[in-house]
């Protein structure tokens, strides 16, 4: 399940870990992943229950485009052609 909200300067997507009723208890649920999408960057956040801290990863829009492409490519080295 996920939610999408539009704030003043960002779009916020929250990914909620869930299991079908038939699989409840088969594994522990992960903390929600919150993605803040700004004009020039994307921030991915997830609470770490082991440390009690919020973990953050900041990606440029270009890095996000490369990640999107990488998810659909086989092993290897690549460079995206821009513009």
PDB file of N, CA, C and O in Angstrom:
ATOM      1  N   UNK A   1       0.842  -1.160   0.000  1.00  0.00           N
ATOM      2  CA  UNK A   1       0.000   0.000   0.000  1.00  0.00           C
ATOM      3  C   UNK A   1       0.894   1.231   0.000  1.00  0.00           C
ATOM      4  O   UNK A   1       2.001   1.193   0.532  1.00  0.00           O
ATOM      5  N   UNK A   2       0.422   2.310  -0.613  1.00  0.00           N
ATOM      6  CA  UNK A   2       1.179   3.554  -0.583  1.00  0.00           C
ATOM      7  C   UNK A   2       0.236   4.736  -0.619  1.00  0.00           C
ATOM      8  O   UNK A   2      -0.927   4.612  -0.998  1.00  0.00           O
ATOM      9  N   UNK A   3       0.752   5.877  -0.169  1.00  0.00           N
ATOM     10  CA  UNK A   3      -0.018   7.110  -0.216  1.00  0.00           C
ATOM     11  C   UNK A   3       0.794   8.148  -0.982  1.00  0.00           C
ATOM     12  O   UNK A   3       2.025   8.083  -1.022  1.00  0.00           O
ATOM     13  N   UNK A   4       0.103   9.113  -1.583  1.00  0.00           N
ATOM     14  CA  UNK A   4       0.731  10.227  -2.282  1.00  0.00           C
ATOM     15  C   UNK A   4       0.096  11.510  -1.763  1.00  0.00           C
ATOM     16  O   UNK A   4      -1.128  11.630  -1.742  1.00  0.00           O
ATOM     17  N   UNK A   5       0.946  12.446  -1.342  1.00  0.00           N
ATOM     18  CA  UNK A   5       0.471  13.744  -0.880  1.00  0.00           C
ATOM     19  C   UNK A   5       1.280  14.829  -1.577  1.00  0.00           C
ATOM     20  O   UNK A   5       2.476  14.672  -1.788  1.00  0.00           O
ATOM     21  N   UNK A   6       0.647  15.935  -1.899  1.00  0.00           N
ATOM     22  CA  UNK A   6       1.332  17.062  -2.520  1.00  0.00           C
ATOM     23  C   UNK A   6       1.442  18.173  -1.496  1.00  0.00           C
ATOM     24  O   UNK A   6       0.436  18.745  -1.075  1.00  0.00           O
ATOM     25  N   UNK A   7       2.675  18.447  -1.062  1.00  0.00           N
ATOM     26  CA  UNK A   7       2.949  19.550  -0.148  1.00  0.00           C
ATOM     27  C   UNK A   7       3.316  20.784  -0.958  1.00  0.00           C
ATOM     28  O   UNK A   7       3.363  20.747  -2.189  1.00  0.00           O
ATOM     29  N   UNK A   8       3.637  21.864  -0.265  1.00  0.00           N
ATOM     30  CA  UNK A   8       3.955  23.125  -0.932  1.00  0.00           C
ATOM     31  C   UNK A   8       5.135  22.986  -1.903  1.00  0.00           C
ATOM     32  O   UNK A   8       5.068  23.421  -3.032  1.00  0.00           O
ATOM     33  N   UNK A   9       6.228  22.355  -1.435  1.00  0.00           N
ATOM     34  CA  UNK A   9       7.439  22.283  -2.255  1.00  0.00           C
ATOM     35  C   UNK A   9       7.859  20.870  -2.631  1.00  0.00           C
ATOM     36  O   UNK A   9       8.914  20.673  -3.219  1.00  0.00           O
ATOM     37  N   UNK A  10       7.047  19.874  -2.293  1.00  0.00           N
ATOM     38  CA  UNK A  10       7.443  18.492  -2.574  1.00  0.00           C
ATOM     39  C   UNK A  10       6.214  17.603  -2.698  1.00  0.00           C
ATOM     40  O   UNK A  10       5.155  17.905  -2.180  1.00  0.00           O
ATOM     41  N   UNK A  11       6.419  16.500  -3.407  1.00  0.00           N
ATOM     42  CA  UNK A  11       5.443  15.414  -3.412  1.00  0.00           C
ATOM     43  C   UNK A  11       5.969  14.369  -2.438  1.00  0.00           C
ATOM     44  O   UNK A  11       7.149  14.010  -2.495  1.00  0.00           O
ATOM     45  N   UNK A  12       5.109  13.888  -1.538  1.00  0.00           N
ATOM     46  CA  UNK A  12       5.525  12.923  -0.525  1.00  0.00           C
ATOM     47  C   UNK A  12       4.811  11.605  -0.790  1.00  0.00           C
ATOM     48  O   UNK A  12       3.583  11.535  -0.803  1.00  0.00           O
ATOM     49  N   UNK A  13       5.602  10.549  -1.017  1.00  0.00           N
ATOM     50  CA  UNK A  13       5.080   9.204  -1.232  1.00  0.00           C
ATOM     51  C   UNK A  13       5.485   8.363  -0.028  1.00  0.00           C
ATOM     52  O   UNK A  13       6.657   8.356   0.354  1.00  0.00           O
ATOM     53  N   UNK A  14       4.527   7.663   0.565  1.00  0.00           N
ATOM     54  CA  UNK A  14       4.812   6.779   1.691  1.00  0.00           C
ATOM     55  C   UNK A  14       4.496   5.351   1.273  1.00  0.00           C
ATOM     56  O   UNK A  14       3.377   5.059   0.856  1.00  0.00           O
ATOM     57  N   UNK A  15       5.502   4.481   1.368  1.00  0.00           N
ATOM     58  CA  UNK A  15       5.337   3.063   1.055  1.00  0.00           C
ATOM     59  C   UNK A  15       5.139   2.312   2.370  1.00  0.00           C
ATOM     60  O   UNK A  15       5.994   2.371   3.257  1.00  0.00           O
ATOM     61  N   UNK A  16       4.030   1.618   2.501  1.00  0.00           N
ATOM     62  CA  UNK A  16       3.677   0.937   3.735  1.00  0.00           C
ATOM     63  C   UNK A  16       3.827  -0.565   3.525  1.00  0.00           C
ATOM     64  O   UNK A  16       3.217  -1.136   2.620  1.00  0.00           O
ATOM     65  N   UNK A  17       4.667  -1.184   4.342  1.00  0.00           N
ATOM     66  CA  UNK A  17       4.882  -2.625   4.242  1.00  0.00           C
ATOM     67  C   UNK A  17       3.657  -3.335   4.807  1.00  0.00           C
ATOM     68  O   UNK A  17       3.166  -2.990   5.877  1.00  0.00           O
ATOM     69  N   UNK A  18       3.141  -4.282   4.073  1.00  0.00           N
ATOM     70  CA  UNK A  18       1.984  -5.040   4.548  1.00  0.00           C
ATOM     71  C   UNK A  18       2.052  -6.461   3.998  1.00  0.00           C
ATOM     72  O   UNK A  18       2.758  -6.739   3.039  1.00  0.00           O
ATOM     73  N   UNK A  19       1.311  -7.326   4.622  1.00  0.00           N
ATOM     74  CA  UNK A  19       1.231  -8.719   4.191  1.00  0.00           C
ATOM     75  C   UNK A  19      -0.228  -9.094   3.970  1.00  0.00           C
ATOM     76  O   UNK A  19      -1.109  -8.593   4.665  1.00  0.00           O
ATOM     77  N   UNK A  20      -0.483  -9.996   3.014  1.00  0.00           N
ATOM     78  CA  UNK A  20      -1.848 -10.514   2.898  1.00  0.00           C
ATOM     79  C   UNK A  20      -2.229 -11.245   4.192  1.00  0.00           C
ATOM     80  O   UNK A  20      -1.363 -11.761   4.898  1.00  0.00           O
ATOM     81  N   UNK A  21      -3.509 -11.299   4.490  1.00  0.00           N
ATOM     82  CA  UNK A  21      -3.967 -11.950   5.721  1.00  0.00           C
ATOM     83  C   UNK A  21      -3.461 -13.382   5.841  1.00  0.00           C
ATOM     84  O   UNK A  21      -3.183 -13.858   6.937  1.00  0.00           O
ATOM     85  N   UNK A  22      -3.299 -14.061   4.720  1.00  0.00           N
ATOM     86  CA  UNK A  22      -2.843 -15.456   4.757  1.00  0.00           C
ATOM     87  C   UNK A  22      -1.375 -15.567   5.152  1.00  0.00           C
ATOM     88  O   UNK A  22      -0.924 -16.644   5.513  1.00  0.00           O
ATOM     89  N   UNK A  23      -0.618 -14.457   5.082  1.00  0.00           N
ATOM     90  CA  UNK A  23       0.811 -14.491   5.407  1.00  0.00           C
ATOM     91  C   UNK A  23       1.151 -13.730   6.682  1.00  0.00           C
ATOM     92  O   UNK A  23       2.325 -13.574   7.005  1.00  0.00           O
ATOM     93  N   UNK A  24       0.146 -13.244   7.407  1.00  0.00           N
ATOM     94  CA  UNK A  24       0.420 -12.496   8.635  1.00  0.00           C
ATOM     95  C   UNK A  24       1.273 -13.326   9.581  1.00  0.00           C
ATOM     96  O   UNK A  24       1.032 -14.509   9.784  1.00  0.00           O
ATOM     97  N   UNK A  25       2.289 -12.702  10.145  1.00  0.00           N
ATOM     98  CA  UNK A  25       3.183 -13.387  11.069  1.00  0.00           C
ATOM     99  C   UNK A  25       4.294 -14.166  10.394  1.00  0.00           C
ATOM    100  O   UNK A  25       5.158 -14.711  11.069  1.00  0.00           O
ATOM    101  N   UNK A  26       4.308 -14.241   9.055  1.00  0.00           N
ATOM    102  CA  UNK A  26       5.348 -15.014   8.371  1.00  0.00           C
ATOM    103  C   UNK A  26       6.688 -14.287   8.343  1.00  0.00           C
ATOM    104  O   UNK A  26       7.720 -14.913   8.169  1.00  0.00           O
ATOM    105  N   UNK A  27       6.664 -12.977   8.511  1.00  0.00           N
ATOM    106  CA  UNK A  27       7.900 -12.187   8.598  1.00  0.00           C
ATOM    107  C   UNK A  27       7.567 -10.881   9.302  1.00  0.00           C
ATOM    108  O   UNK A  27       6.429 -10.436   9.288  1.00  0.00           O
ATOM    109  N   UNK A  28       8.577 -10.272   9.924  1.00  0.00           N
ATOM    110  CA  UNK A  28       8.304  -8.974  10.553  1.00  0.00           C
ATOM    111  C   UNK A  28       8.099  -7.902   9.478  1.00  0.00           C
ATOM    112  O   UNK A  28       8.696  -7.966   8.401  1.00  0.00           O
ATOM    113  N   UNK A  29       7.234  -6.942   9.767  1.00  0.00           N
ATOM    114  CA  UNK A  29       7.015  -5.844   8.833  1.00  0.00           C
ATOM    115  C   UNK A  29       8.134  -4.817   8.964  1.00  0.00           C
ATOM    116  O   UNK A  29       8.653  -4.581  10.049  1.00  0.00           O
ATOM    117  N   UNK A  30       8.507  -4.215   7.843  1.00  0.00           N
ATOM    118  CA  UNK A  30       9.505  -3.151   7.839  1.00  0.00           C
ATOM    119  C   UNK A  30       8.836  -1.816   8.127  1.00  0.00           C
ATOM    120  O   UNK A  30       7.630  -1.655   7.941  1.00  0.00           O
ATOM    121  N   UNK A  31       9.632  -0.865   8.572  1.00  0.00           N
ATOM    122  CA  UNK A  31       9.135   0.494   8.796  1.00  0.00           C
ATOM    123  C   UNK A  31       8.727   1.100   7.460  1.00  0.00           C
ATOM    124  O   UNK A  31       9.240   0.716   6.401  1.00  0.00           O
ATOM    125  N   UNK A  32       7.815   2.082   7.502  1.00  0.00           N
ATOM    126  CA  UNK A  32       7.392   2.774   6.288  1.00  0.00           C
ATOM    127  C   UNK A  32       8.587   3.458   5.626  1.00  0.00           C
ATOM    128  O   UNK A  32       9.508   3.916   6.301  1.00  0.00           O
ATOM    129  N   UNK A  33       8.554   3.537   4.308  1.00  0.00           N
ATOM    130  CA  UNK A  33       9.545   4.291   3.535  1.00  0.00           C
ATOM    131  C   UNK A  33       8.844   5.550   3.041  1.00  0.00           C
ATOM    132  O   UNK A  33       7.781   5.469   2.425  1.00  0.00           O
ATOM    133  N   UNK A  34       9.449   6.706   3.344  1.00  0.00           N
ATOM    134  CA  UNK A  34       8.874   7.985   2.937  1.00  0.00           C
ATOM    135  C   UNK A  34       9.804   8.624   1.910  1.00  0.00           C
ATOM    136  O   UNK A  34      11.007   8.736   2.139  1.00  0.00           O
ATOM    137  N   UNK A  35       9.237   9.009   0.767  1.00  0.00           N
ATOM    138  CA  UNK A  35      10.007   9.594  -0.330  1.00  0.00           C
ATOM    139  C   UNK A  35       9.522  11.018  -0.550  1.00  0.00           C
ATOM    140  O   UNK A  35       8.350  11.239  -0.825  1.00  0.00           O
ATOM    141  N   UNK A  36      10.440  11.967  -0.398  1.00  0.00           N
ATOM    142  CA  UNK A  36      10.141  13.381  -0.639  1.00  0.00           C
ATOM    143  C   UNK A  36      10.739  13.755  -1.990  1.00  0.00           C
ATOM    144  O   UNK A  36      11.957  13.716  -2.159  1.00  0.00           O
ATOM    145  N   UNK A  37       9.901  14.085  -2.943  1.00  0.00           N
ATOM    146  CA  UNK A  37      10.350  14.416  -4.288  1.00  0.00           C
ATOM    147  C   UNK A  37      10.304  15.934  -4.476  1.00  0.00           C
ATOM    148  O   UNK A  37       9.228  16.528  -4.505  1.00  0.00           O
ATOM    149  N   UNK A  38      11.488  16.554  -4.579  1.00  0.00           N
ATOM    150  CA  UNK A  38      11.618  17.985  -4.800  1.00  0.00           C
ATOM    151  C   UNK A  38      11.961  18.233  -6.268  1.00  0.00           C
ATOM    152  O   UNK A  38      12.173  17.290  -7.033  1.00  0.00           O
ATOM    153  N   UNK A  39      12.071  19.484  -6.640  1.00  0.00           N
ATOM    154  CA  UNK A  39      12.394  19.833  -8.027  1.00  0.00           C
ATOM    155  C   UNK A  39      13.779  19.334  -8.437  1.00  0.00           C
ATOM    156  O   UNK A  39      13.981  18.916  -9.573  1.00  0.00           O
ATOM    157  N   UNK A  40      14.741  19.349  -7.510  1.00  0.00           N
ATOM    158  CA  UNK A  40      16.127  19.039  -7.849  1.00  0.00           C
ATOM    159  C   UNK A  40      16.695  17.795  -7.169  1.00  0.00           C
ATOM    160  O   UNK A  40      17.839  17.424  -7.388  1.00  0.00           O
ATOM    161  N   UNK A  41      15.908  17.144  -6.315  1.00  0.00           N
ATOM    162  CA  UNK A  41      16.418  15.975  -5.587  1.00  0.00           C
ATOM    163  C   UNK A  41      15.262  15.138  -5.046  1.00  0.00           C
ATOM    164  O   UNK A  41      14.129  15.590  -4.985  1.00  0.00           O
ATOM    165  N   UNK A  42      15.608  13.929  -4.620  1.00  0.00           N
ATOM    166  CA  UNK A  42      14.653  13.021  -3.988  1.00  0.00           C
ATOM    167  C   UNK A  42      15.300  12.549  -2.686  1.00  0.00           C
ATOM    168  O   UNK A  42      16.468  12.162  -2.669  1.00  0.00           O
ATOM    169  N   UNK A  43      14.538  12.603  -1.602  1.00  0.00           N
ATOM    170  CA  UNK A  43      15.034  12.164  -0.300  1.00  0.00           C
ATOM    171  C   UNK A  43      14.224  10.938   0.111  1.00  0.00           C
ATOM    172  O   UNK A  43      12.993  10.983   0.162  1.00  0.00           O
ATOM    173  N   UNK A  44      14.923   9.835   0.398  1.00  0.00           N
ATOM    174  CA  UNK A  44      14.287   8.596   0.841  1.00  0.00           C
ATOM    175  C   UNK A  44      14.593   8.434   2.324  1.00  0.00           C
ATOM    176  O   UNK A  44      15.761   8.488   2.731  1.00  0.00           O
ATOM    177  N   UNK A  45      13.551   8.244   3.142  1.00  0.00           N
ATOM    178  CA  UNK A  45      13.720   8.127   4.589  1.00  0.00           C
ATOM    179  C   UNK A  45      13.076   6.850   5.103  1.00  0.00           C
ATOM    180  O   UNK A  45      12.047   6.412   4.587  1.00  0.00           O
ATOM    181  N   UNK A  46      13.715   6.259   6.119  1.00  0.00           N
ATOM    182  CA  UNK A  46      13.128   5.116   6.810  1.00  0.00           C
ATOM    183  C   UNK A  46      13.660   5.102   8.238  1.00  0.00           C
ATOM    184  O   UNK A  46      14.870   5.252   8.465  1.00  0.00           O
ATOM    185  N   UNK A  47      12.759   4.939   9.197  1.00  0.00           N
ATOM    186  CA  UNK A  47      13.155   4.848  10.597  1.00  0.00           C
ATOM    187  C   UNK A  47      13.875   3.529  10.824  1.00  0.00           C
ATOM    188  O   UNK A  47      13.431   2.472  10.367  1.00  0.00           O
ATOM    189  N   UNK A  48      15.011   3.591  11.525  1.00  0.00           N
ATOM    190  CA  UNK A  48      15.779   2.392  11.857  1.00  0.00           C
ATOM    191  C   UNK A  48      15.520   2.039  13.319  1.00  0.00           C
ATOM    192  O   UNK A  48      16.010   2.721  14.217  1.00  0.00           O
ATOM    193  N   UNK A  49      14.728   0.994  13.573  1.00  0.00           N
ATOM    194  CA  UNK A  49      14.401   0.654  14.962  1.00  0.00           C
ATOM    195  C   UNK A  49      15.613   0.193  15.769  1.00  0.00           C
ATOM    196  O   UNK A  49      15.610   0.279  16.990  1.00  0.00           O
ATOM    197  N   UNK A  50      16.665  -0.282  15.103  1.00  0.00           N
ATOM    198  CA  UNK A  50      17.861  -0.732  15.820  1.00  0.00           C
ATOM    199  C   UNK A  50      18.631   0.440  16.429  1.00  0.00           C
ATOM    200  O   UNK A  50      19.176   0.323  17.523  1.00  0.00           O
ATOM    201  N   UNK A  51      18.701   1.557  15.701  1.00  0.00           N
ATOM    202  CA  UNK A  51      19.442   2.721  16.192  1.00  0.00           C
ATOM    203  C   UNK A  51      18.520   3.793  16.770  1.00  0.00           C
ATOM    204  O   UNK A  51      18.983   4.710  17.443  1.00  0.00           O
ATOM    205  N   UNK A  52      17.230   3.717  16.462  1.00  0.00           N
ATOM    206  CA  UNK A  52      16.297   4.741  16.905  1.00  0.00           C
ATOM    207  C   UNK A  52      16.420   6.030  16.121  1.00  0.00           C
ATOM    208  O   UNK A  52      15.947   7.072  16.549  1.00  0.00           O
ATOM    209  N   UNK A  53      17.072   5.973  14.955  1.00  0.00           N
ATOM    210  CA  UNK A  53      17.298   7.166  14.141  1.00  0.00           C
ATOM    211  C   UNK A  53      16.627   7.031  12.783  1.00  0.00           C
ATOM    212  O   UNK A  53      16.347   5.929  12.320  1.00  0.00           O
ATOM    213  N   UNK A  54      16.411   8.170  12.162  1.00  0.00           N
ATOM    214  CA  UNK A  54      15.854   8.218  10.821  1.00  0.00           C
ATOM    215  C   UNK A  54      17.005   8.151   9.814  1.00  0.00           C
ATOM    216  O   UNK A  54      17.893   9.001   9.824  1.00  0.00           O
ATOM    217  N   UNK A  55      17.000   7.142   8.964  1.00  0.00           N
ATOM    218  CA  UNK A  55      18.028   7.016   7.925  1.00  0.00           C
ATOM    219  C   UNK A  55      17.551   7.769   6.683  1.00  0.00           C
ATOM    220  O   UNK A  55      16.377   7.671   6.316  1.00  0.00           O
ATOM    221  N   UNK A  56      18.452   8.530   6.068  1.00  0.00           N
ATOM    222  CA  UNK A  56      18.102   9.304   4.873  1.00  0.00           C
ATOM    223  C   UNK A  56      19.098   9.041   3.760  1.00  0.00           C
ATOM    224  O   UNK A  56      20.290   8.906   3.999  1.00  0.00           O
ATOM    225  N   UNK A  57      18.571   8.987   2.536  1.00  0.00           N
ATOM    226  CA  UNK A  57      19.392   8.923   1.328  1.00  0.00           C
ATOM    227  C   UNK A  57      18.910  10.034   0.416  1.00  0.00           C
ATOM    228  O   UNK A  57      17.707  10.162   0.172  1.00  0.00           O
ATOM    229  N   UNK A  58      19.840  10.855  -0.066  1.00  0.00           N
ATOM    230  CA  UNK A  58      19.502  11.949  -0.972  1.00  0.00           C
ATOM    231  C   UNK A  58      20.029  11.595  -2.359  1.00  0.00           C
ATOM    232  O   UNK A  58      21.215  11.289  -2.525  1.00  0.00           O
ATOM    233  N   UNK A  59      19.138  11.605  -3.357  1.00  0.00           N
ATOM    234  CA  UNK A  59      19.503  11.311  -4.741  1.00  0.00           C
ATOM    235  C   UNK A  59      19.228  12.533  -5.603  1.00  0.00           C
ATOM    236  O   UNK A  59      18.201  13.193  -5.431  1.00  0.00           O
ATOM    237  N   UNK A  60      20.134  12.813  -6.534  1.00  0.00           N
ATOM    238  CA  UNK A  60      19.821  13.828  -7.526  1.00  0.00           C
ATOM    239  C   UNK A  60      18.808  13.235  -8.501  1.00  0.00           C
ATOM    240  O   UNK A  60      18.618  12.011  -8.545  1.00  0.00           O
ATOM    241  N   UNK A  61      18.190  14.069  -9.285  1.00  0.00           N
ATOM    242  CA  UNK A  61      17.241  13.580 -10.281  1.00  0.00           C
ATOM    243  C   UNK A  61      17.952  12.659 -11.262  1.00  0.00           C
ATOM    244  O   UNK A  61      17.407  11.629 -11.677  1.00  0.00           O
ATOM    245  N   UNK A  62      19.196  12.987 -11.611  1.00  0.00           N
ATOM    246  CA  UNK A  62      19.971  12.135 -12.532  1.00  0.00           C
ATOM    247  C   UNK A  62      20.235  10.759 -11.923  1.00  0.00           C
ATOM    248  O   UNK A  62      20.142   9.744 -12.606  1.00  0.00           O
ATOM    249  N   UNK A  63      20.576  10.718 -10.635  1.00  0.00           N
ATOM    250  CA  UNK A  63      20.792   9.428  -9.970  1.00  0.00           C
ATOM    251  C   UNK A  63      19.505   8.612  -9.941  1.00  0.00           C
ATOM    252  O   UNK A  63      19.529   7.394 -10.123  1.00  0.00           O
ATOM    253  N   UNK A  64      18.386   9.285  -9.728  1.00  0.00           N
ATOM    254  CA  UNK A  64      17.103   8.589  -9.723  1.00  0.00           C
ATOM    255  C   UNK A  64      16.795   8.003 -11.096  1.00  0.00           C
ATOM    256  O   UNK A  64      16.330   6.860 -11.204  1.00  0.00           O
ATOM    257  N   UNK A  65      17.086   8.745 -12.161  1.00  0.00           N
ATOM    258  CA  UNK A  65      16.889   8.230 -13.520  1.00  0.00           C
ATOM    259  C   UNK A  65      17.775   7.014 -13.772  1.00  0.00           C
ATOM    260  O   UNK A  65      17.339   6.036 -14.384  1.00  0.00           O
ATOM    261  N   UNK A  66      19.025   7.062 -13.282  1.00  0.00           N
ATOM    262  CA  UNK A  66      19.923   5.917 -13.453  1.00  0.00           C
ATOM    263  C   UNK A  66      19.442   4.711 -12.659  1.00  0.00           C
ATOM    264  O   UNK A  66      19.512   3.575 -13.140  1.00  0.00           O
ATOM    265  N   UNK A  67      18.937   4.939 -11.470  1.00  0.00           N
ATOM    266  CA  UNK A  67      18.387   3.836 -10.672  1.00  0.00           C
ATOM    267  C   UNK A  67      17.206   3.202 -11.378  1.00  0.00           C
ATOM    268  O   UNK A  67      17.111   1.978 -11.469  1.00  0.00           O
ATOM    269  N   UNK A  68      16.321   4.032 -11.912  1.00  0.00           N
ATOM    270  CA  UNK A  68      15.155   3.516 -12.644  1.00  0.00           C
ATOM    271  C   UNK A  68      15.606   2.641 -13.812  1.00  0.00           C
ATOM    272  O   UNK A  68      15.079   1.551 -14.026  1.00  0.00           O
ATOM    273  N   UNK A  69      16.599   3.094 -14.568  1.00  0.00           N
ATOM    274  CA  UNK A  69      17.103   2.321 -15.711  1.00  0.00           C
ATOM    275  C   UNK A  69      17.778   1.035 -15.236  1.00  0.00           C
ATOM    276  O   UNK A  69      17.595  -0.029 -15.833  1.00  0.00           O
ATOM    277  N   UNK A  70      18.545   1.122 -14.143  1.00  0.00           N
ATOM    278  CA  UNK A  70      19.299  -0.030 -13.655  1.00  0.00           C
ATOM    279  C   UNK A  70      18.394  -1.174 -13.216  1.00  0.00           C
ATOM    280  O   UNK A  70      18.772  -2.340 -13.313  1.00  0.00           O
ATOM    281  N   UNK A  71      17.210  -0.850 -12.747  1.00  0.00           N
ATOM    282  CA  UNK A  71      16.304  -1.898 -12.289  1.00  0.00           C
ATOM    283  C   UNK A  71      15.839  -2.808 -13.418  1.00  0.00           C
ATOM    284  O   UNK A  71      15.345  -3.902 -13.172  1.00  0.00           O
ATOM    285  N   UNK A  72      16.010  -2.364 -14.672  1.00  0.00           N
ATOM    286  CA  UNK A  72      15.538  -3.141 -15.820  1.00  0.00           C
ATOM    287  C   UNK A  72      16.662  -3.613 -16.736  1.00  0.00           C
ATOM    288  O   UNK A  72      16.394  -4.027 -17.861  1.00  0.00           O
ATOM    289  N   UNK A  73      17.908  -3.546 -16.275  1.00  0.00           N
ATOM    290  CA  UNK A  73      19.036  -3.922 -17.113  1.00  0.00           C
ATOM    291  C   UNK A  73      19.789  -5.109 -16.513  1.00  0.00           C
ATOM    292  O   UNK A  73      19.795  -5.286 -15.295  1.00  0.00           O
ATOM    293  N   UNK A  74      20.450  -5.884 -17.364  1.00  0.00           N
ATOM    294  CA  UNK A  74      21.271  -6.978 -16.848  1.00  0.00           C
ATOM    295  C   UNK A  74      22.578  -6.436 -16.261  1.00  0.00           C
ATOM    296  O   UNK A  74      22.893  -5.253 -16.398  1.00  0.00           O
ATOM    297  N   UNK A  75      23.347  -7.320 -15.644  1.00  0.00           N
ATOM    298  CA  UNK A  75      24.631  -6.949 -15.053  1.00  0.00           C
ATOM    299  C   UNK A  75      25.520  -6.281 -16.091  1.00  0.00           C
ATOM    300  O   UNK A  75      25.555  -6.676 -17.252  1.00  0.00           O
ATOM    301  N   UNK A  76      26.259  -5.247 -15.689  1.00  0.00           N
ATOM    302  CA  UNK A  76      27.171  -4.562 -16.597  1.00  0.00           C
ATOM    303  C   UNK A  76      27.392  -3.121 -16.185  1.00  0.00           C
ATOM    304  O   UNK A  76      26.883  -2.664 -15.171  1.00  0.00           O
ATOM    305  N   UNK A  77      28.176  -2.396 -16.990  1.00  0.00           N
ATOM    306  CA  UNK A  77      28.435  -0.973 -16.771  1.00  0.00           C
ATOM    307  C   UNK A  77      27.671  -0.179 -17.808  1.00  0.00           C
ATOM    308  O   UNK A  77      27.698  -0.517 -18.997  1.00  0.00           O
ATOM    309  N   UNK A  78      27.056   0.912 -17.382  1.00  0.00           N
ATOM    310  CA  UNK A  78      26.230   1.691 -18.286  1.00  0.00           C
ATOM    311  C   UNK A  78      26.404   3.176 -18.046  1.00  0.00           C
ATOM    312  O   UNK A  78      26.768   3.595 -16.951  1.00  0.00           O
ATOM    313  N   UNK A  79      26.135   3.975 -19.058  1.00  0.00           N
ATOM    314  CA  UNK A  79      26.055   5.430 -18.940  1.00  0.00           C
ATOM    315  C   UNK A  79      24.857   5.884 -19.743  1.00  0.00           C
ATOM    316  O   UNK A  79      24.744   5.569 -20.933  1.00  0.00           O
ATOM    317  N   UNK A  80      23.945   6.616 -19.099  1.00  0.00           N
ATOM    318  CA  UNK A  80      22.768   7.110 -19.807  1.00  0.00           C
ATOM    319  C   UNK A  80      23.148   8.309 -20.668  1.00  0.00           C
ATOM    320  O   UNK A  80      23.909   9.158 -20.232  1.00  0.00           O
ATOM    321  N   UNK A  81      22.617   8.354 -21.875  1.00  0.00           N
ATOM    322  CA  UNK A  81      22.796   9.518 -22.743  1.00  0.00           C
ATOM    323  C   UNK A  81      21.743  10.546 -22.352  1.00  0.00           C
ATOM    324  O   UNK A  81      20.558  10.252 -22.376  1.00  0.00           O
ATOM    325  N   UNK A  82      22.155  11.730 -22.014  1.00  0.00           N
ATOM    326  CA  UNK A  82      21.233  12.786 -21.562  1.00  0.00           C
ATOM    327  C   UNK A  82      20.940  13.755 -22.699  1.00  0.00           C
ATOM    328  O   UNK A  82      21.788  14.045 -23.509  1.00  0.00           O
ATOM    329  N   UNK A  83      19.706  14.247 -22.672  1.00  0.00           N
ATOM    330  CA  UNK A  83      19.261  15.323 -23.529  1.00  0.00           C
ATOM    331  C   UNK A  83      19.324  15.084 -24.959  1.00  0.00           C
ATOM    332  O   UNK A  83      19.220  15.635 -25.894  1.00  0.00           O
TER     333      UNK A  83
END
